[in-house]
GROMACS .gro file of C-alpha atoms in nm:
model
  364
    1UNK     CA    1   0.000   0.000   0.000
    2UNK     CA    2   0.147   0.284  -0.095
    3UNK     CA    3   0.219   0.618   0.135
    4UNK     CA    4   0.053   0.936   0.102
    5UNK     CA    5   0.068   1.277   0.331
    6UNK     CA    6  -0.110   1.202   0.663
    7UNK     CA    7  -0.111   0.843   0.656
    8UNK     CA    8   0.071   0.525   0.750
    9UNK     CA    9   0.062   0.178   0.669
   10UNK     CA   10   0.005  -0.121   0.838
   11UNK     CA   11   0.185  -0.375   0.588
   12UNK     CA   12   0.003  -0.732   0.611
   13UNK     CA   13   0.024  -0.839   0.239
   14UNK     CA   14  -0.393  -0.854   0.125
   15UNK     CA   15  -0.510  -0.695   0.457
   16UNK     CA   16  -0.285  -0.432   0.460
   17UNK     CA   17  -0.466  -0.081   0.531
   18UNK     CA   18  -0.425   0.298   0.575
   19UNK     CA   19  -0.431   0.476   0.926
   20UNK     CA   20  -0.490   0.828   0.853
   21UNK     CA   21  -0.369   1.094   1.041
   22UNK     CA   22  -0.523   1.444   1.066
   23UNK     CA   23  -0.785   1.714   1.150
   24UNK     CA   24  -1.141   1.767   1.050
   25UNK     CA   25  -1.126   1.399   0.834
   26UNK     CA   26  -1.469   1.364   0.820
   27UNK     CA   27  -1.476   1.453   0.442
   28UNK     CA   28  -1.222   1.145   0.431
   29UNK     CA   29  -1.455   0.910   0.636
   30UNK     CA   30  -1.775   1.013   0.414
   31UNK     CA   31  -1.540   0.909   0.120
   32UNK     CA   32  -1.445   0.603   0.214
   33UNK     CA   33  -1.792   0.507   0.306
   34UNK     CA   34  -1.909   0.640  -0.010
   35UNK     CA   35  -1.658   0.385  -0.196
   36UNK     CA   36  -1.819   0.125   0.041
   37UNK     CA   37  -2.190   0.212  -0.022
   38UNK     CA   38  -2.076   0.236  -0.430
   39UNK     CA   39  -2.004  -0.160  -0.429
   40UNK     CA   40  -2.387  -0.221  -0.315
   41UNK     CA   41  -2.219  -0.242   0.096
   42UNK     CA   42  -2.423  -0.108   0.390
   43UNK     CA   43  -2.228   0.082   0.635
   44UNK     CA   44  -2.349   0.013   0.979
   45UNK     CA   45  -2.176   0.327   1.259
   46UNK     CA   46  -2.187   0.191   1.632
   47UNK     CA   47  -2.089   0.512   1.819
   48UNK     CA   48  -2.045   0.585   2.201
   49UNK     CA   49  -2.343   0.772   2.362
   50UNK     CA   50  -2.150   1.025   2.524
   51UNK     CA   51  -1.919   1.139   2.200
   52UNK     CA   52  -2.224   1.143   2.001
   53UNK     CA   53  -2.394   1.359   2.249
   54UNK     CA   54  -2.088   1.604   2.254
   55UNK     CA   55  -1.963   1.582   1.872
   56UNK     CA   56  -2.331   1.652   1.628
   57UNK     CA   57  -2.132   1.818   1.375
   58UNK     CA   58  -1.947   1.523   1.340
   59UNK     CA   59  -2.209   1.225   1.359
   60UNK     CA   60  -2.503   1.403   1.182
   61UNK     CA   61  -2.547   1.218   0.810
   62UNK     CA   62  -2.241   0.971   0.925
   63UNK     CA   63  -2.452   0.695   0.812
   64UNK     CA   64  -2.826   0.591   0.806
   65UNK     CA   65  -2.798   0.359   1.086
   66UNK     CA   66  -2.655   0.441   1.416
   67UNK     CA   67  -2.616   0.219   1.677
   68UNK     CA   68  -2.533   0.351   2.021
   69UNK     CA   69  -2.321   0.186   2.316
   70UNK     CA   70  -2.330   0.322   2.639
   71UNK     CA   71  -1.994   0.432   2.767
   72UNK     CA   72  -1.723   0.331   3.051
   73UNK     CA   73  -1.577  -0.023   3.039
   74UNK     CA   74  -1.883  -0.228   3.140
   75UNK     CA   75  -1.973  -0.178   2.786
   76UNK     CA   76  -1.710  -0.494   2.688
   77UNK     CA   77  -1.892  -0.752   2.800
   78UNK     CA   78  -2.081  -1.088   2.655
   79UNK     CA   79  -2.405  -0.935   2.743
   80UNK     CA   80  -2.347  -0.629   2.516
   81UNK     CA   81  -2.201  -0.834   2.260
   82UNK     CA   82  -2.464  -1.041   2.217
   83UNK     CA   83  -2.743  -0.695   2.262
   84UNK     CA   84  -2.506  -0.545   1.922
   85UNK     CA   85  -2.542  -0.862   1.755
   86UNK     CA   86  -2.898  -0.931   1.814
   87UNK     CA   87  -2.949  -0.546   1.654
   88UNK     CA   88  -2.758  -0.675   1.327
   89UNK     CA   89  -2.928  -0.953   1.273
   90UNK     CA   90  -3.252  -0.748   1.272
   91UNK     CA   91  -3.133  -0.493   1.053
   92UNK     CA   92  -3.091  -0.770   0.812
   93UNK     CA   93  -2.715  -0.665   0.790
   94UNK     CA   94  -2.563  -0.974   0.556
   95UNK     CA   95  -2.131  -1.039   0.476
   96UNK     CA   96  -2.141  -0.710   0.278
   97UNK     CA   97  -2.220  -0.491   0.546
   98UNK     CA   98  -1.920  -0.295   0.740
   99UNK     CA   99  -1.962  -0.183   1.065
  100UNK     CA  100  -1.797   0.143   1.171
  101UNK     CA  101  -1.636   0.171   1.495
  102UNK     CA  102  -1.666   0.532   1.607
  103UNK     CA  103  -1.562   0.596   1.988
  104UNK     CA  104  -1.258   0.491   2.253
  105UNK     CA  105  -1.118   0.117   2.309
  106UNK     CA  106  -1.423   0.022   2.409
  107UNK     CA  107  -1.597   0.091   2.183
  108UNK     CA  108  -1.385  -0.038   1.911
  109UNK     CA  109  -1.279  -0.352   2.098
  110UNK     CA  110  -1.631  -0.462   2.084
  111UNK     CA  111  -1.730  -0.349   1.747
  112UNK     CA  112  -1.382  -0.580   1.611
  113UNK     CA  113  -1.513  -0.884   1.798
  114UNK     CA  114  -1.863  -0.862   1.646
  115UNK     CA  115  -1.797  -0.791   1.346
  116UNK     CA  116  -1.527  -1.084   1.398
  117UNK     CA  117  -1.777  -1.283   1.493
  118UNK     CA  118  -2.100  -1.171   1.327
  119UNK     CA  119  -2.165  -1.391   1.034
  120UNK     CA  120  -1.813  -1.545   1.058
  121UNK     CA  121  -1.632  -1.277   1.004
  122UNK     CA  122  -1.718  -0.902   0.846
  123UNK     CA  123  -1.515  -0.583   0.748
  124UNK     CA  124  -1.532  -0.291   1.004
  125UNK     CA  125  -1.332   0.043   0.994
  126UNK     CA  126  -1.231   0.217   1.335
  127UNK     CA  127  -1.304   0.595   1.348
  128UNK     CA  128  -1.080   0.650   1.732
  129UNK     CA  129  -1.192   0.955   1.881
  130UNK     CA  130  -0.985   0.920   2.209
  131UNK     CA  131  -0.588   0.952   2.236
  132UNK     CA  132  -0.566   0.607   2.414
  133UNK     CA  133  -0.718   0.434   2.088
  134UNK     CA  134  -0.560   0.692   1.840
  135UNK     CA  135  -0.279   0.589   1.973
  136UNK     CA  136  -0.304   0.194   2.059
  137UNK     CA  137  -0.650   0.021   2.048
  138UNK     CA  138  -0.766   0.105   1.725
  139UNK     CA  139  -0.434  -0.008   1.531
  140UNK     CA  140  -0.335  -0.371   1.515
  141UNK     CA  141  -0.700  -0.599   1.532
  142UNK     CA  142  -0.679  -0.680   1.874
  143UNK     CA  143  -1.056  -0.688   1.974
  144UNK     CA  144  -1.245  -0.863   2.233
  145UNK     CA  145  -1.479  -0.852   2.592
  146UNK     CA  146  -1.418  -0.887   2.957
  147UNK     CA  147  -1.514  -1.152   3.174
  148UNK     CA  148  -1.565  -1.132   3.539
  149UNK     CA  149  -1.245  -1.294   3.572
  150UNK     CA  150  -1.031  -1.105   3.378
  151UNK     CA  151  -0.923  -0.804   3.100
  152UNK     CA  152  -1.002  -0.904   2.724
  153UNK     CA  153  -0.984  -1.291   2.782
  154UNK     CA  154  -1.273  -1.332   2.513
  155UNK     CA  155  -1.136  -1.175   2.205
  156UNK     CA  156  -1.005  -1.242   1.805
  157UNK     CA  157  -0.770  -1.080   1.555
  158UNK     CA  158  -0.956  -0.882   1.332
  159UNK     CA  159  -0.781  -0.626   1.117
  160UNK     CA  160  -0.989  -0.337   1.063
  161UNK     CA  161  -0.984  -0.232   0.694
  162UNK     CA  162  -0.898   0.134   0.797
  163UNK     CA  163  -0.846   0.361   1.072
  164UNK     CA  164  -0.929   0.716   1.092
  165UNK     CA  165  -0.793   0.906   1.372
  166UNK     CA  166  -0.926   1.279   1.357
  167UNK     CA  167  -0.704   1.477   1.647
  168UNK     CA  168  -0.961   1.746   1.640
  169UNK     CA  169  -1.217   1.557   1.791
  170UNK     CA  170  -0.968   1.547   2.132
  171UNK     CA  171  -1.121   1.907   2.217
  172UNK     CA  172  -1.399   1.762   2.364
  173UNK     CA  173  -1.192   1.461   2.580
  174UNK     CA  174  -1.190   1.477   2.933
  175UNK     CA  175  -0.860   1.566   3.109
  176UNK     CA  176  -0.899   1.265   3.260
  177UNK     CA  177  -0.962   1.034   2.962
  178UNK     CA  178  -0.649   1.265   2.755
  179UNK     CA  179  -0.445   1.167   3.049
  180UNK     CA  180  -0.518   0.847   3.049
  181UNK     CA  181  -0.382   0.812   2.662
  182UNK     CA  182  -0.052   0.972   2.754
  183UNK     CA  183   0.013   0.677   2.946
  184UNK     CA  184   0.027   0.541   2.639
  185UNK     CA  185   0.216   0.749   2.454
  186UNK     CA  186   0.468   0.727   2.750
  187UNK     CA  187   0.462   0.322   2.706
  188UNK     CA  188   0.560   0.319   2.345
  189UNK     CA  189   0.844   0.550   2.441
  190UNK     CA  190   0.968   0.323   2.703
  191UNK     CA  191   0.977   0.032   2.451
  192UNK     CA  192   1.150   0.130   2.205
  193UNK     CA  193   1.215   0.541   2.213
  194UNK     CA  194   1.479   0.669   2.428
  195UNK     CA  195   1.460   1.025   2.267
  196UNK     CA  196   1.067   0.997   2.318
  197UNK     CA  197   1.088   0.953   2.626
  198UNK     CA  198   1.346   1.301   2.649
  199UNK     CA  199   1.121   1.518   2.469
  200UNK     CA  200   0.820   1.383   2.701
  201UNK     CA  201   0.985   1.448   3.019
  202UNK     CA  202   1.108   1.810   2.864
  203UNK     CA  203   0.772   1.885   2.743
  204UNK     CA  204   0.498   1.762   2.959
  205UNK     CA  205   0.178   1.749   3.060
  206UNK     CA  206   0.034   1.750   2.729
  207UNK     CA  207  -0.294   1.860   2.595
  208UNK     CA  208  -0.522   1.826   2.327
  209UNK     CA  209  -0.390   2.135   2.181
  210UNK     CA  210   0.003   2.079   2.280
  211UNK     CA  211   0.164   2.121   1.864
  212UNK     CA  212   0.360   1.858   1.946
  213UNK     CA  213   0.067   1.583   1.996
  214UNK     CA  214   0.018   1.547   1.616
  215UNK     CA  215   0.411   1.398   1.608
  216UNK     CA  216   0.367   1.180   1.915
  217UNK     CA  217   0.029   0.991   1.773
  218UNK     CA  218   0.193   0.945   1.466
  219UNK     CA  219   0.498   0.825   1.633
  220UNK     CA  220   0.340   0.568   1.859
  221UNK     CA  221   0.085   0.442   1.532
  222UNK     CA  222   0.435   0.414   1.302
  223UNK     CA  223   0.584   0.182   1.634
  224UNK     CA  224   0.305  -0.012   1.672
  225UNK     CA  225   0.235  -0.075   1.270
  226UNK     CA  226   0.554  -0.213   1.249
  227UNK     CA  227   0.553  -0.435   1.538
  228UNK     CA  228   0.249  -0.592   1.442
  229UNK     CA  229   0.374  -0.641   1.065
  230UNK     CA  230   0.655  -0.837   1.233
  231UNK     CA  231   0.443  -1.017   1.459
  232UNK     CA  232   0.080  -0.998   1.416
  233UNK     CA  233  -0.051  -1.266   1.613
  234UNK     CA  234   0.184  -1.227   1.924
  235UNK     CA  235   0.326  -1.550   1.866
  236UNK     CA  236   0.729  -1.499   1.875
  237UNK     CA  237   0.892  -1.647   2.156
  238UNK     CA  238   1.027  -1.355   2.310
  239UNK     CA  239   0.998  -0.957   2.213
  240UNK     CA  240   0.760  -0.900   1.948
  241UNK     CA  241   0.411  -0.787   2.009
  242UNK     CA  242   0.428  -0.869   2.347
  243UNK     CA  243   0.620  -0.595   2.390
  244UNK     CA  244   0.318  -0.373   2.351
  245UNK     CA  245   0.254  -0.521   2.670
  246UNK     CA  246   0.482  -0.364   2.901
  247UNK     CA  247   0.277  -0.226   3.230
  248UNK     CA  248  -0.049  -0.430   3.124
  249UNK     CA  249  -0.011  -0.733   3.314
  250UNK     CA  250  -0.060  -0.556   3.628
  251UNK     CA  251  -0.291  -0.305   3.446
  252UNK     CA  252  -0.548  -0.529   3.357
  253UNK     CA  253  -0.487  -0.692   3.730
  254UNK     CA  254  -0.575  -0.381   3.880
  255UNK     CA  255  -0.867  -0.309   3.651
  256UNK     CA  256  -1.011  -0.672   3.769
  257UNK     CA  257  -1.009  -0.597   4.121
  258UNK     CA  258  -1.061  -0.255   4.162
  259UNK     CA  259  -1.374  -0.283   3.935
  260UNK     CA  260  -1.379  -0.202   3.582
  261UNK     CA  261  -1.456   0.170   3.604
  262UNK     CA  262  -1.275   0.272   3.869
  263UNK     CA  263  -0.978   0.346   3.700
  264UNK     CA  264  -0.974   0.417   3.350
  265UNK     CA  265  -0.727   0.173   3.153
  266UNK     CA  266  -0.463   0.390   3.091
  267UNK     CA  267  -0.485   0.472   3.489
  268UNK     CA  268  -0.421   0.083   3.482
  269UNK     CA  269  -0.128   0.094   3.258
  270UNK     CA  270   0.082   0.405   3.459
  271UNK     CA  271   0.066   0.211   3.756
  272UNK     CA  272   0.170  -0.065   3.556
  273UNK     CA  273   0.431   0.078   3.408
  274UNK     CA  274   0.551   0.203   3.769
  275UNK     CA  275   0.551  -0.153   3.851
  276UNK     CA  276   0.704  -0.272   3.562
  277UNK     CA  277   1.037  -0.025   3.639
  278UNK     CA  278   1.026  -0.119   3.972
  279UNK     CA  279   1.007  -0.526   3.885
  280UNK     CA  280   1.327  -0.402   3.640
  281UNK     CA  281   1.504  -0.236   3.949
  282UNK     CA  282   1.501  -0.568   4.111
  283UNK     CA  283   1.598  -0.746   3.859
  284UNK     CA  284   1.865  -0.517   3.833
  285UNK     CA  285   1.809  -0.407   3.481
  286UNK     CA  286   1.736  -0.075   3.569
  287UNK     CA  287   1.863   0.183   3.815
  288UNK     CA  288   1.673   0.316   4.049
  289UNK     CA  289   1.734   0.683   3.909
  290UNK     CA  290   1.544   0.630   3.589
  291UNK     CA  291   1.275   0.409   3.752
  292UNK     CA  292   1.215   0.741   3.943
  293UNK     CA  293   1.209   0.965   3.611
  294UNK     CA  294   0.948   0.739   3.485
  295UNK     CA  295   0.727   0.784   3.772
  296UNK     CA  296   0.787   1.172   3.787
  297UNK     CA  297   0.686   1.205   3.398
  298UNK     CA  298   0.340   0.972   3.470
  299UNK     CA  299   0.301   1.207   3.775
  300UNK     CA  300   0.337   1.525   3.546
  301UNK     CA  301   0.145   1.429   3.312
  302UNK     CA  302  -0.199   1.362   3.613
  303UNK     CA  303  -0.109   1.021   3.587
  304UNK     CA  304  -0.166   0.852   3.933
  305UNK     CA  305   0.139   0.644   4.062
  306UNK     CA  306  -0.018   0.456   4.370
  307UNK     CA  307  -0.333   0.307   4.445
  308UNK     CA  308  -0.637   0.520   4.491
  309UNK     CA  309  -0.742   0.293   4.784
  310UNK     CA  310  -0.585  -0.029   4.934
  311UNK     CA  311  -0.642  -0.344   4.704
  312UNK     CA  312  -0.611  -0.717   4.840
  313UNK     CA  313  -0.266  -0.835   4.744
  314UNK     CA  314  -0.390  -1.213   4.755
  315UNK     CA  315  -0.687  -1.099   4.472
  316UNK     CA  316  -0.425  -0.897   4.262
  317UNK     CA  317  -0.213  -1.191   4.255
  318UNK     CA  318  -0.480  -1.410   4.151
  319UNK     CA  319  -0.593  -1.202   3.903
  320UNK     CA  320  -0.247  -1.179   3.775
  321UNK     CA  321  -0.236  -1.576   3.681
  322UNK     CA  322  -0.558  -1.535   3.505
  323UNK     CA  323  -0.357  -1.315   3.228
  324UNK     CA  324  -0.414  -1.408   2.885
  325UNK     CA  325   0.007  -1.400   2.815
  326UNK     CA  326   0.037  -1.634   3.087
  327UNK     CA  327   0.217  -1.939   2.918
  328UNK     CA  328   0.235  -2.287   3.066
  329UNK     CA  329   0.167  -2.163   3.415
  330UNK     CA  330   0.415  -1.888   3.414
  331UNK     CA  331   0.394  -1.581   3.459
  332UNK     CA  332   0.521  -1.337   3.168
  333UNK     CA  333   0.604  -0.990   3.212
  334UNK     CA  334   0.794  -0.665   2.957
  335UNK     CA  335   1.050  -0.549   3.159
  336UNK     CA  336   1.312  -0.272   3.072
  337UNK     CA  337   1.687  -0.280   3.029
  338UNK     CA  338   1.693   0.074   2.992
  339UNK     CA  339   1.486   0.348   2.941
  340UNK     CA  340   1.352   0.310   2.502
  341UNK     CA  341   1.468  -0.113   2.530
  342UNK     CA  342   1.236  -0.353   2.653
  343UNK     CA  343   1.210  -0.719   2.713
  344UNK     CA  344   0.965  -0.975   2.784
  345UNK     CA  345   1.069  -1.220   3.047
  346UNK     CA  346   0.963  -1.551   3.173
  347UNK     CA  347   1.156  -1.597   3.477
  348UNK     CA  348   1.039  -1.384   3.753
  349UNK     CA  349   0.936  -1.516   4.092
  350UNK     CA  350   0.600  -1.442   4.252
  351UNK     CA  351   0.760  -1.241   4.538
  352UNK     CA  352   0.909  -0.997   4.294
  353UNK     CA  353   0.519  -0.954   4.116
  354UNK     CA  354   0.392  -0.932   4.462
  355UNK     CA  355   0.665  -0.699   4.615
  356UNK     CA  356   0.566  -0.436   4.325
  357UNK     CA  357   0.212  -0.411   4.437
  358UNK     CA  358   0.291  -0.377   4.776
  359UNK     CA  359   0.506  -0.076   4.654
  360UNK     CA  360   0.198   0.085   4.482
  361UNK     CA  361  -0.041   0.018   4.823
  362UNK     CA  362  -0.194  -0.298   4.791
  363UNK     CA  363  -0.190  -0.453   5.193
  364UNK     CA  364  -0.125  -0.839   5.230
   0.00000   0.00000   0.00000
């Protein structure tokens, strides 16, 4: 696929497709549905409630049917799967339709999984209208639902056929929810950006409006196209897209037991990612010094660094062996050996996991 101004590819031979970059694309998006509706295919736009609420100019004429999702993560679940695929099949959508995924990673995690599902398989397109999936969620076909027991442990690959991530639609993004896509940002720089992570600790806290966001989506979206060209599926035996993971595995543990809701999941991930330098401090692949400068740029940027209230150490460590990227029984973690190089290792002891919540405020 070839490159064009504002865009980037994601390489994967036939299902290769475009993420564009930019402001005020809705023009592009009425385009590319126009193509779609050209070839006889019904575009079907499953929105979140409160960015259609907020963002008229934007939704009106999007498409003739609208399906709304009620926000906040409760929305990924089986039950609202199956309520969105129920409304399909009594729209009479057939394989030509294309469902259009316009909201945050919820909202686009569960549009991918039913259109994954729905009929065996249909196209959808992901229209990202938060940083956090601008930056992550909507780029690389990872979709999928929560269970009670865990983060995203019902899920497929399902490449979207094109992403459209419209940075002007961040004006009307909560701090909060902005924030919470930083620690995102800040994650990709800790994986494989040294000089990221410079100009972030220089620069921050960032807004909607900071020039320099434009650079840093595209920067994160150009990191994590090429590290799921290389490895799509998540199946090489060490590094790869597992990388992606660093500060997730005790994210999504957090997430589990504090109640999905009660911290956003890029909330999840900066403690994570606190835990993750700390877990590389004792396993002496990191100094102390820059595990510190990691958890002074999360802090600047409103990120919190500890626990809002004490969590149960024994649930957080149970939750943590429910993790989808545990492998044989093990327990698998992205560590850093430095700050822009990480690692994914195999090795580490429960203590250490356990020692690194107890740092963040969980009580035995």
């Amino acid at each position: 696929m070839a490159m064009k101004p504002g865009t980037l590819s994601v390489e994967l031979g036939n299902r290769a497709y475009a993420i564009v970059l930019g402001k005020g694309l809705r023009p592009k998006v009425d385009a590319f549905f126009a193509k779609l509706r050209a070839k006889k295919r019904r575009v079907v736009v499953v929105a979140d409630t409160r960015f259609a609420k907020k963002n008229h100019a934007f939704m009106d004429g999007l498409a003739d049917n609208v399906i709304l999702l009620p926000s906040g993560e409760k929305t990924k679940s089986l039950g609202q799967l199956e309520k969105l695929l129920g409304q399909l099949s009594r729209s009479r959508l057939d394989r030509t339709g294309v469902l259009a995924a316009v909201g945050g990673g919820v909202t686009g995690d569960l549009v991918g999984f039913a259109a994954a599902s729905y009929q065996r398989g249909i196209d959808f397109v992901q229209v990202p209208t938060t940083l956090l999936a601008m930056v992550d969620s909507s780029v690389g076909g990872k979709t999928g639902v929560n269970l009670p027991e865990g983060k995203n442990l019902v899920g497929a690959f399902h490449q979207p056929i094109g992403v459209f991530a419209d940075m002007g639609l961040l004006k009307t993004l909560p701090a909060r929810e902005f924030n919470a896509g930083m620690a995102e940002v800040i994650k990709c720089a800790l994986i494989a950006d040294a000089e990221l992570f410079e100009k972030l600790e220089t620069k921050a806290p960032f807004k909607w409006d900071s020039p320099e966001l434009p650079t840093l989506i595209r920067a994160c979206c150009a990191l994590k196209a090429d590290i799921v060209r290389k490895d799509e599926r998540e199946t090489a035996k060490t590094g790869g897209r597992a990388l992606l993971n660093l500060g997730h595995t005790f994210g999504h543990a957090i997430e589990k037991v504090g109640g999905y809701g009660c911290y956003l999941h890029g909330e999840a991930v900066a403690l994570g990612l606190v835990m993750a330098a700390e877990l590389s401090v004792r396993l002496k692949t990191l100094s102390a010094k820059n595990a510190a400068r990691v958890k002074d740029l999360l802090e600047k940027q409103g990120l919190p660094i500890r626990l809002k209230e004490v969590l149960p150490l024994r649930e957080l460590m149970q939750a943590l062996k429910r993790d989808k990227k545990v492998r044989a029984g093990v327990l698998r973690f992205v560590t850093m050996k430095g700050l822009g190089k990480a690692v994914t290792r195999d090795n580490v002891k429960e203590a250490d996991a356990a020692a690194c919540f107890l740092k963040i405020g969980a009580r035995q």
